[in-house]
Amino acid sequence: MSRPDPRNVKRIACIGAGTIGGGMVAQFLASGYDVIAQDPGKDAHDSLERLLDQAWPILERIGLQPGASRDRLRFTKDIEEAVADAEFVQESVPENLELKVGIYEKLDHLVPASIVIGSSTSGFPMTEIQKRCRYPERTVVAHPVNPPYLIPLIEIVGGEKTDPAVLDWATDFFDAVGKRVLRMENEIYGFLINRLQIALFREALQMVAAGKASVAQIDDCLTHGLGLRWACMGPFATFHLGSGDRGLGDFMDSFGRGAEWRAPYVTETPLPEWTSELREKIVRQAEEVINGRTIPQMIEERNETIIGLLKLREASRINASKNVA
């Protein structure tokens, strides 16, 4: 089956133009595509234009791609009109499984089998969404982070019947769009983004409900603490720096030996059994992330990033205060 060249797509259909769908419209327009947006909502067109009014100045600051223009957008309430001649379809209807299954069944009949259809679903596995499709092999989850036009990451994962070649195609396509593609090999509810953020939010809810912390304290913990570190490196790289010059292996050994103090941190999700195989797997995969950098180099990178973020945040607050005044 001949699919369009993923790096030479010209025309995209966006089905659903709410917060996420509209954000994807903005992203595609800023990347230089022709976009036709479809949404049956009474005020959907006006809402989309308001979203673009907010997003476009930001996109101009980031840097528009050649050919980027809001004039390349068309809007329709008719789904058949929207997908006519589309070389890629991005579905972003409300997060209702039966609604998505029905939309995919309809798209399956309207869109040629060679055209890939992606879903912005934030949690439903593609296996469930594609279940009534005649051509499920061309369906894939393409889950962005809100706002899609500002946050670069997008998760790509297929269902049981998705062709691996479609995952390759979607990866190349979104790379051309300008996204940072996180390609998942295994399908799980919530994917990675929401599994991680909901786990943290669940802990926050537990502490607030128990009267152990306030909303303000938890927000400060992230915005003035963990969030600053996570802007430049994830938890494994962070803990690699947490044992001085001994690295992640030493930290993981200490963590494994400390099973008795790990228990109080666990609420809903039990920790996995600590084994030498798990330790070696984590260290081996972390080495790929570290990519030969020394601990002093990583410390310097972290420090410079945090300094830049602190200065940027202070400058933003000063500017905001001036605008209010």
Steps between C-alpha positions, in 0.01 A plus 500: 500500500638838398469766770586867460862587578482587873749784450313647204140510627316814390141469621379399847149449636438569870181339629397682817614857566481538877794572728717214375367484145533878464850482641590242237351725231729779621801267497432379146439851366822624661684211336385607154214258422160553343250415773128441490340487846166334565280535806118487518482723808287813475782738599789277394628726223503811718669310783766373261573851375534624858744220576703591191498867606666391824735242350627678190710769673664224705569298186650807333736537796599133477552533126261414219595249230513604133149539361337532842182706484160516665363553149567131434216403734149405390219410737199275445237321703488218246735210570489369145606838362778520759674176406470535123854483357659503848842338519478458878206513741531604866198415715446705816133452591398499872645225719209259471589149384175420321510837323855434382417147387209638298710778347769252401242271345375795294849618405586144401238520224576859394880495490703287255673205667841646419445806724614484862252607770636618835316553828573762764341277767658556839442149627302254287706226334482497122403133520163610641455794262577304182275203578231579239739609223544306176853639472622512862859460386518872407379632838734633768494701822669839458460650848639853548561697819278804558551752352606302192638803316738584787606169660703297249439144622253265331443133587465252214365150567295251302232246582503125461416530129712805415763435234851569638570679172228751596685572824809566289296728275346692791840539666648649180195720444497657845875541490446704182226698678761596759388286792720302738366149436475255788434169327359236730538132426239388755139611533388602849207708628602863536824444307807651671410866546178446691622195690780713644307820563199323650727300733641827633156662517365199689771544763413870521132419555592249770702759692237774470220261604702387802578858600874437460558774240318788334446566131738797520772289664473229236505753215808667652668161531471458125535852359790599728651156545445183302365672190818703460712184501263310275520774239852382419514133603265223607497303825760241402754758383420706812571205730817429301623829646359417843789278612783742450750351257376144549210524253164333449617145575596598853174688549297201379691268735416730792138524385471123475647446846258755644179307428377563855501881447348481155170353623357823651528672161273247331127561469319339207789357297725242667870514425639219286704225658858622527732265310850515356345467153284810554798692634713413197216582260457847651872574502545374143212708364610804698843480340330561165346819642826612660668439162858522620464823697703520819336587830674843508373570148146406598517711814611801295220440248243473779626811677508713187148391404359577846675839512349585163153390612519702822607814313232445236228453762604813686502702177155366411361600840645851468348540155165366624503750788569786260213393276260487797611843616 
